[in-house]
PDB file of C-alpha atoms in Angstrom:
ATOM      1  CA  MET X  47      85.540 105.149 100.775  1.00 72.00           C
ATOM      2  CA  TRP X  48      88.479 107.116 102.165  1.00 76.00           C
ATOM      3  CA  VAL X  49      89.232 104.475 104.787  1.00 78.00           C
ATOM      4  CA  VAL X  50      88.481 101.302 102.811  1.00 78.00           C
ATOM      5  CA  GLY X  51      89.821 102.656  99.513  1.00 80.00           C
ATOM      6  CA  LEU X  52      93.120 103.762 101.036  1.00 83.00           C
ATOM      7  CA  ALA X  53      93.480 100.412 102.803  1.00 83.00           C
ATOM      8  CA  TYR X  54      92.880  98.527  99.549  1.00 84.00           C
ATOM      9  CA  LEU X  55      95.400 100.667  97.642  1.00 87.00           C
ATOM     10  CA  LEU X  56      98.052 100.167 100.330  1.00 89.00           C
ATOM     11  CA  ALA X  57      97.335  96.430 100.396  1.00 87.00           C
ATOM     12  CA  ILE X  58      97.973  96.141  96.645  1.00 88.00           C
ATOM     13  CA  LEU X  59     101.137  98.264  96.769  1.00 90.00           C
ATOM     14  CA  ILE X  60     102.504  96.166  99.636  1.00 89.00           C
ATOM     15  CA  ALA X  61     101.332  92.708  98.577  1.00 89.00           C
ATOM     16  CA  ILE X  62     102.504  92.600  94.953  1.00 88.00           C
ATOM     17  CA  PRO X  63     106.214  93.341  95.709  1.00 90.00           C
ATOM     18  CA  ILE X  64     106.106  90.914  98.647  1.00 90.00           C
ATOM     19  CA  GLY X  65     104.618  88.188  96.451  1.00 88.00           C
ATOM     20  CA  ILE X  66     107.215  88.766  93.719  1.00 87.00           C
ATOM     21  CA  LEU X  67     110.185  88.678  96.102  1.00 88.00           C
ATOM     22  CA  SER X  68     108.810  85.615  97.906  1.00 88.00           C
ATOM     23  CA  ALA X  69     108.586  83.710  94.623  1.00 86.00           C
ATOM     24  CA  VAL X  70     112.010  84.803  93.383  1.00 85.00           C
ATOM     25  CA  LYS X  71     113.630  83.979  96.750  1.00 84.00           C
ATOM     26  CA  GLN X  72     111.621  80.822  97.416  1.00 82.00           C
ATOM     27  CA  TYR X  73     112.300  79.122 100.783  1.00 83.00           C
ATOM     28  CA  SER X  74     114.562  81.984 101.878  1.00 86.00           C
ATOM     29  CA  LEU X  75     114.217  83.763 105.205  1.00 89.00           C
ATOM     30  CA  PHE X  76     112.259  86.545 103.521  1.00 88.00           C
ATOM     31  CA  ASP X  77     109.897  84.011 101.953  1.00 85.00           C
ATOM     32  CA  GLN X  78     109.290  82.313 105.291  1.00 89.00           C
ATOM     33  CA  LEU X  79     108.623  85.641 107.035  1.00 89.00           C
ATOM     34  CA  ALA X  80     106.302  86.768 104.233  1.00 88.00           C
ATOM     35  CA  THR X  81     104.438  83.447 104.321  1.00 87.00           C
ATOM     36  CA  THR X  82     104.020  83.718 108.081  1.00 88.00           C
ATOM     37  CA  PHE X  83     102.775  87.302 107.713  1.00 85.00           C
ATOM     38  CA  ALA X  84     100.308  86.231 105.011  1.00 84.00           C
ATOM     39  CA  PHE X  85      98.907  83.326 107.008  1.00 85.00           C
ATOM     40  CA  ILE X  86      98.499  85.447 110.134  1.00 84.00           C
ATOM     41  CA  GLY X  87      96.922  88.328 108.217  1.00 82.00           C
ATOM     42  CA  PHE X  88      94.501  86.068 106.358  1.00 79.00           C
ATOM     43  CA  SER X  89      93.618  83.805 109.300  1.00 83.00           C
ATOM     44  CA  VAL X  90      93.090  86.342 112.070  1.00 83.00           C
ATOM     45  CA  PRO X  91      89.630  87.973 111.701  1.00 81.00           C
ATOM     46  CA  THR X  92      89.405  91.746 111.467  1.00 79.00           C
ATOM     47  CA  PHE X  93      87.275  92.070 114.609  1.00 79.00           C
ATOM     48  CA  PHE X  94      90.060  90.461 116.661  1.00 84.00           C
ATOM     49  CA  THR X  95      92.782  92.590 115.049  1.00 83.00           C
ATOM     50  CA  GLY X  96      90.683  95.724 115.482  1.00 83.00           C
ATOM     51  CA  LEU X  97      90.031  95.082 119.174  1.00 84.00           C
ATOM     52  CA  LEU X  98      93.711  94.255 119.695  1.00 86.00           C
ATOM     53  CA  PHE X  99      94.751  97.536 118.054  1.00 85.00           C
ATOM     54  CA  ILE X 100      92.276  99.461 120.203  1.00 85.00           C
ATOM     55  CA  LEU X 101      93.551  97.852 123.417  1.00 87.00           C
ATOM     56  CA  LEU X 102      97.200  98.404 122.514  1.00 86.00           C
ATOM     57  CA  PHE X 103      97.382 101.713 120.648  1.00 86.00           C
ATOM     58  CA  SER X 104      94.366 103.527 122.099  1.00 83.00           C
ATOM     59  CA  LEU X 105      93.862 102.360 125.679  1.00 82.00           C
ATOM     60  CA  LYS X 106      97.434 101.391 126.519  1.00 85.00           C
ATOM     61  CA  LEU X 107      99.655 103.778 124.531  1.00 82.00           C
ATOM     62  CA  HIS X 108      97.071 106.529 123.802  1.00 81.00           C
ATOM     63  CA  TRP X 109      98.460 107.063 120.299  1.00 84.00           C
ATOM     64  CA  PHE X 110      95.227 106.975 118.288  1.00 85.00           C
ATOM     65  CA  PRO X 111      91.546 107.704 119.026  1.00 81.00           C
ATOM     66  CA  THR X 112      89.283 104.751 119.709  1.00 79.00           C
ATOM     67  CA  ILE X 113      86.322 105.920 117.618  1.00 77.00           C
ATOM     68  CA  TYR X 114      86.398 107.360 114.096  1.00 75.00           C
ATOM     69  CA  ASP X 115      84.752 110.790 113.915  1.00 73.00           C
ATOM     70  CA  SER X 116      82.955 110.883 110.540  1.00 71.00           C
ATOM     71  CA  THR X 117      81.818 114.486 111.096  1.00 71.00           C
ATOM     72  CA  LEU X 118      85.388 115.867 111.211  1.00 71.00           C
ATOM     73  CA  LYS X 119      86.129 118.387 108.447  1.00 74.00           C
ATOM     74  CA  VAL X 120      89.725 119.111 107.448  1.00 71.00           C
ATOM     75  CA  ARG X 121      90.291 122.861 107.648  1.00 75.00           C
ATOM     76  CA  ASP X 122      93.901 123.251 108.793  1.00 72.00           C
ATOM     77  CA  VAL X 123      97.003 121.256 109.697  1.00 76.00           C
ATOM     78  CA  ALA X 124      95.655 120.304 113.126  1.00 75.00           C
ATOM     79  CA  THR X 125      92.401 118.831 111.803  1.00 77.00           C
ATOM     80  CA  PHE X 126      94.297 117.104 108.985  1.00 79.00           C
ATOM     81  CA  TRP X 127      96.597 115.438 111.507  1.00 81.00           C
ATOM     82  CA  THR X 128      93.570 114.415 113.588  1.00 80.00           C
ATOM     83  CA  GLN X 129      92.025 112.866 110.481  1.00 79.00           C
ATOM     84  CA  VAL X 130      95.234 110.933 109.744  1.00 79.00           C
ATOM     85  CA  LYS X 131      95.472 109.665 113.328  1.00 82.00           C
ATOM     86  CA  GLN X 132      91.903 108.374 113.403  1.00 81.00           C
ATOM     87  CA  MET X 133      92.362 106.628 110.034  1.00 84.00           C
ATOM     88  CA  VAL X 134      95.544 104.770 111.001  1.00 83.00           C
ATOM     89  CA  MET X 135      93.997 101.864 112.904  1.00 85.00           C
ATOM     90  CA  PRO X 136      91.055 100.975 110.617  1.00 84.00           C
ATOM     91  CA  VAL X 137      93.295 101.332 107.551  1.00 85.00           C
ATOM     92  CA  ALA X 138      95.991  99.165 109.158  1.00 85.00           C
ATOM     93  CA  VAL X 139      93.490  96.438 110.084  1.00 85.00           C
ATOM     94  CA  LEU X 140      92.046  96.263 106.575  1.00 84.00           C
ATOM     95  CA  THR X 141      95.470  96.496 104.895  1.00 85.00           C
ATOM     96  CA  LEU X 142      96.806  93.579 106.928  1.00 84.00           C
ATOM     97  CA  PHE X 143      93.842  91.389 106.027  1.00 82.00           C
ATOM     98  CA  GLN X 144      93.655  92.271 102.324  1.00 82.00           C
ATOM     99  CA  SER X 145      97.383  92.295 101.552  1.00 86.00           C
ATOM    100  CA  ALA X 146      97.779  88.771 102.923  1.00 85.00           C
ATOM    101  CA  ALA X 147      95.487  87.236 100.298  1.00 83.00           C
ATOM    102  CA  VAL X 148      96.941  89.242  97.395  1.00 87.00           C
ATOM    103  CA  ALA X 149     100.523  88.379  98.414  1.00 88.00           C
ATOM    104  CA  ARG X 150      99.758  84.648  98.493  1.00 87.00           C
ATOM    105  CA  PHE X 151      98.067  84.784  95.082  1.00 85.00           C
ATOM    106  CA  MET X 152     100.981  86.768  93.639  1.00 87.00           C
ATOM    107  CA  ARG X 153     103.577  84.338  94.984  1.00 88.00           C
ATOM    108  CA  SER X 154     101.698  81.278  93.757  1.00 87.00           C
ATOM    109  CA  SER X 155     101.160  82.744  90.294  1.00 86.00           C
ATOM    110  CA  MET X 156     104.832  83.744  89.973  1.00 86.00           C
ATOM    111  CA  LEU X 157     105.969  80.251  90.971  1.00 86.00           C
ATOM    112  CA  ASP X 158     103.707  78.748  88.304  1.00 85.00           C
ATOM    113  CA  ASN X 159     105.297  80.867  85.572  1.00 81.00           C
ATOM    114  CA  LEU X 160     108.973  80.920  86.574  1.00 82.00           C
ATOM    115  CA  PRO X 161     109.799  77.347  85.371  1.00 81.00           C
ATOM    116  CA  LEU X 162     108.030  77.681  82.000  1.00 78.00           C
ATOM    117  CA  ASP X 163     109.773  77.526  78.617  1.00 79.00           C
ATOM    118  CA  TYR X 164     109.268  81.158  77.641  1.00 77.00           C
ATOM    119  CA  VAL X 165     111.162  82.266  80.770  1.00 78.00           C
ATOM    120  CA  ARG X 166     114.129  80.046  79.893  1.00 82.00           C
ATOM    121  CA  THR X 167     113.999  81.374  76.327  1.00 83.00           C
ATOM    122  CA  ALA X 168     114.072  84.963  77.540  1.00 78.00           C
ATOM    123  CA  ARG X 169     117.083  84.223  79.717  1.00 79.00           C
ATOM    124  CA  ALA X 170     118.810  82.390  76.855  1.00 83.00           C
ATOM    125  CA  LYS X 171     118.397  85.483  74.675  1.00 80.00           C
ATOM    126  CA  GLY X 172     120.579  87.363  77.167  1.00 79.00           C
ATOM    127  CA  LEU X 173     117.930  89.496  78.817  1.00 76.00           C
ATOM    128  CA  ARG X 174     118.711  90.769  82.282  1.00 81.00           C
ATOM    129  CA  GLU X 175     116.975  88.976  85.132  1.00 76.00           C
ATOM    130  CA  ARG X 176     115.037  92.092  86.119  1.00 79.00           C
ATOM    131  CA  MET X 177     113.717  92.447  82.559  1.00 79.00           C
ATOM    132  CA  VAL X 178     112.742  88.768  82.462  1.00 79.00           C
ATOM    133  CA  LEU X 179     110.822  89.062  85.725  1.00 81.00           C
ATOM    134  CA  LEU X 180     109.097  92.383  85.086  1.00 77.00           C
ATOM    135  CA  ARG X 181     108.461  92.146  81.342  1.00 76.00           C
ATOM    136  CA  HIS X 182     107.599  88.478  80.942  1.00 76.00           C
ATOM    137  CA  VAL X 183     106.876  86.667  84.200  1.00 81.00           C
ATOM    138  CA  LEU X 184     105.059  89.472  86.002  1.00 81.00           C
ATOM    139  CA  ALA X 185     102.683  90.234  83.118  1.00 77.00           C
ATOM    140  CA  ASN X 186     101.473  86.627  82.915  1.00 79.00           C
ATOM    141  CA  SER X 187     101.401  86.213  86.675  1.00 82.00           C
ATOM    142  CA  LEU X 188      99.133  89.213  87.151  1.00 80.00           C
ATOM    143  CA  ILE X 189      96.190  87.574  85.350  1.00 79.00           C
ATOM    144  CA  PRO X 190      94.728  85.692  88.372  1.00 80.00           C
ATOM    145  CA  VAL X 191      95.752  88.536  90.679  1.00 83.00           C
ATOM    146  CA  VAL X 192      93.843  91.047  88.529  1.00 81.00           C
ATOM    147  CA  THR X 193      90.717  88.933  89.018  1.00 80.00           C
ATOM    148  CA  LEU X 194      91.178  88.968  92.789  1.00 81.00           C
ATOM    149  CA  ILE X 195      91.825  92.722  92.855  1.00 83.00           C
ATOM    150  CA  ALA X 196      88.950  93.588  90.495  1.00 81.00           C
ATOM    151  CA  LEU X 197      86.421  91.556  92.473  1.00 78.00           C
ATOM    152  CA  GLY X 198      87.675  93.179  95.671  1.00 78.00           C
ATOM    153  CA  ILE X 199      87.093  96.731  94.426  1.00 77.00           C
ATOM    154  CA  PRO X 200      83.305  96.582  95.004  1.00 75.00           C
ATOM    155  CA  GLY X 201      84.178  95.993  98.641  1.00 68.00           C
ATOM    156  CA  ILE X 202      85.533  99.563  98.709  1.00 67.00           C
ATOM    157  CA  PHE X 203      82.033 100.845  97.987  1.00 65.00           C
ATOM    158  CA  ALA X 204      80.290  98.212 100.093  1.00 62.00           C
ATOM    159  CA  GLY X 205      82.495  99.050 103.031  1.00 57.00           C
ATOM    160  CA  ALA X 206      84.086  96.813 105.611  1.00 67.00           C
ATOM    161  CA  ILE X 207      81.063  95.995 107.751  1.00 71.00           C
ATOM    162  CA  ILE X 208      82.879  94.460 110.734  1.00 73.00           C
ATOM    163  CA  THR X 209      85.696  97.020 110.836  1.00 74.00           C
ATOM    164  CA  GLU X 210      83.228  99.890 110.482  1.00 74.00           C
ATOM    165  CA  GLN X 211      81.245  98.535 113.427  1.00 73.00           C
ATOM    166  CA  ILE X 212      84.361  98.284 115.610  1.00 76.00           C
ATOM    167  CA  PHE X 213      85.741 101.763 114.877  1.00 77.00           C
ATOM    168  CA  ARG X 214      82.309 103.404 114.339  1.00 76.00           C
ATOM    169  CA  VAL X 215      83.135 104.404 110.769  1.00 76.00           C
ATOM    170  CA  ASN X 216      80.003 105.795 109.130  1.00 75.00           C
ATOM    171  CA  GLY X 217      80.246 103.888 105.827  1.00 73.00           C
ATOM    172  CA  LEU X 218      77.881 102.074 103.494  1.00 76.00           C
ATOM    173  CA  GLY X 219      78.463  98.799 105.301  1.00 74.00           C
ATOM    174  CA  GLU X 220      77.354 100.387 108.560  1.00 74.00           C
ATOM    175  CA  LEU X 221      74.360 101.896 106.730  1.00 80.00           C
ATOM    176  CA  LEU X 222      73.381  98.467 105.409  1.00 82.00           C
ATOM    177  CA  ILE X 223      73.490  96.908 108.876  1.00 80.00           C
ATOM    178  CA  ARG X 224      71.486  99.766 110.386  1.00 83.00           C
ATOM    179  CA  SER X 225      68.912  99.563 107.586  1.00 88.00           C
ATOM    180  CA  ILE X 226      68.500  95.817 108.111  1.00 88.00           C
ATOM    181  CA  GLN X 227      68.008  96.337 111.842  1.00 88.00           C
ATOM    182  CA  ASN X 228      65.415  99.073 111.191  1.00 89.00           C
ATOM    183  CA  SER X 229      63.657  97.030 108.456  1.00 89.00           C
ATOM    184  CA  ASP X 230      64.311  99.842 105.979  1.00 89.00           C
ATOM    185  CA  ILE X 231      63.693  97.655 102.923  1.00 91.00           C
ATOM    186  CA  PRO X 232      64.095 100.331 100.170  1.00 93.00           C
ATOM    187  CA  VAL X 233      67.595 101.262 101.421  1.00 91.00           C
ATOM    188  CA  VAL X 234      68.596  97.579 101.695  1.00 90.00           C
ATOM    189  CA  GLN X 235      67.335  96.937  98.152  1.00 92.00           C
ATOM    190  CA  ALA X 236      69.142  99.985  96.768  1.00 91.00           C
ATOM    191  CA  LEU X 237      72.458  99.068  98.406  1.00 86.00           C
ATOM    192  CA  THR X 238      72.163  95.436  97.313  1.00 87.00           C
ATOM    193  CA  PHE X 239      71.503  96.521  93.727  1.00 90.00           C
ATOM    194  CA  ILE X 240      74.506  98.887  93.764  1.00 85.00           C
ATOM    195  CA  PHE X 241      76.812  96.173  95.129  1.00 84.00           C
ATOM    196  CA  ALA X 242      75.571  93.629  92.564  1.00 86.00           C
ATOM    197  CA  PHE X 243      76.114  96.105  89.708  1.00 87.00           C
ATOM    198  CA  LEU X 244      79.655  96.860  90.891  1.00 83.00           C
ATOM    199  CA  VAL X 245      80.527  93.149  91.083  1.00 84.00           C
ATOM    200  CA  VAL X 246      79.338  92.553  87.518  1.00 87.00           C
ATOM    201  CA  PHE X 247      81.044  95.701  86.193  1.00 87.00           C
ATOM    202  CA  PHE X 248      84.460  95.023  87.724  1.00 83.00           C
ATOM    203  CA  ASN X 249      84.270  91.349  86.742  1.00 83.00           C
ATOM    204  CA  LEU X 250      83.777  92.501  83.138  1.00 85.00           C
ATOM    205  CA  LEU X 251      86.652  94.956  83.533  1.00 83.00           C
ATOM    206  CA  ALA X 252      88.914  92.147  84.747  1.00 80.00           C
ATOM    207  CA  ASP X 253      88.010  90.083  81.665  1.00 80.00           C
ATOM    208  CA  LEU X 254      88.946  92.990  79.404  1.00 80.00           C
ATOM    209  CA  LEU X 255      92.278  93.452  81.189  1.00 78.00           C
ATOM    210  CA  TYR X 256      93.184  89.842  80.391  1.00 74.00           C
ATOM    211  CA  GLY X 257      93.594  90.874  76.751  1.00 72.00           C
ATOM    212  CA  VAL X 258      96.035  93.591  77.780  1.00 72.00           C
ATOM    213  CA  LEU X 259      98.147  91.361  80.007  1.00 69.00           C
ATOM    214  CA  ASP X 260      98.115  88.192  77.871  1.00 68.00           C
ATOM    215  CA  PRO X 261      98.762  88.611  74.105  1.00 66.00           C
ATOM    216  CA  ARG X 262      97.234  85.177  73.467  1.00 67.00           C
ATOM    217  CA  ILE X 263      93.805  86.503  74.476  1.00 69.00           C
ATOM    218  CA  ARG X 264      91.901  88.420  71.815  1.00 68.00           C
ATOM    219  CA  TYR X 265      88.341  89.745  71.865  1.00 65.00           C
ATOM    220  CA  ALA X 266      86.466  89.972  68.600  1.00 63.00           C
TER     221      ALA X 266
END
């Protein structure tokens, strides 16, 4: 959860501003670079990116350890720095992959809302452009993005199976694969039930957040 959760949080914090700026500055140099970044991040599989990072930053430059040590306990500054170094590559791989999808959704949703009548009305009332974007456009544009983010949260608990296998991260995804290989049916059933419950719960949470973001939606 430390590795996958941190990667997911960083992906959201990076992707939403990139998506907003790409939509506001459509067809600009920044938009083209962000689009290229998003397509590369979403198209290149994590096992390729992970192996590339290992070859470059571990074997070639010797900056980060190749394998994640799940038994490491943080006791002082040295062990904390070791923990940070071994988390950099798996977190970077997952952040690149996840932020690409969120950034594309954010850009597309912003572009759908920018030409609408309520945006022109807000500008005609004399509101500053930043207020128009953050108060009006962003709130409505976040509705489909909230769905994507909420349904991705169960993946934090499920773990990133491929990335965990590459970097030897001892997560739930790795546990699921090992249990399947060992025919440990009770563990597989328990993990599957937990993942299914989390998907349903966060899907319901996303539906409830629609009422907060969109004043037109009311729940009796």
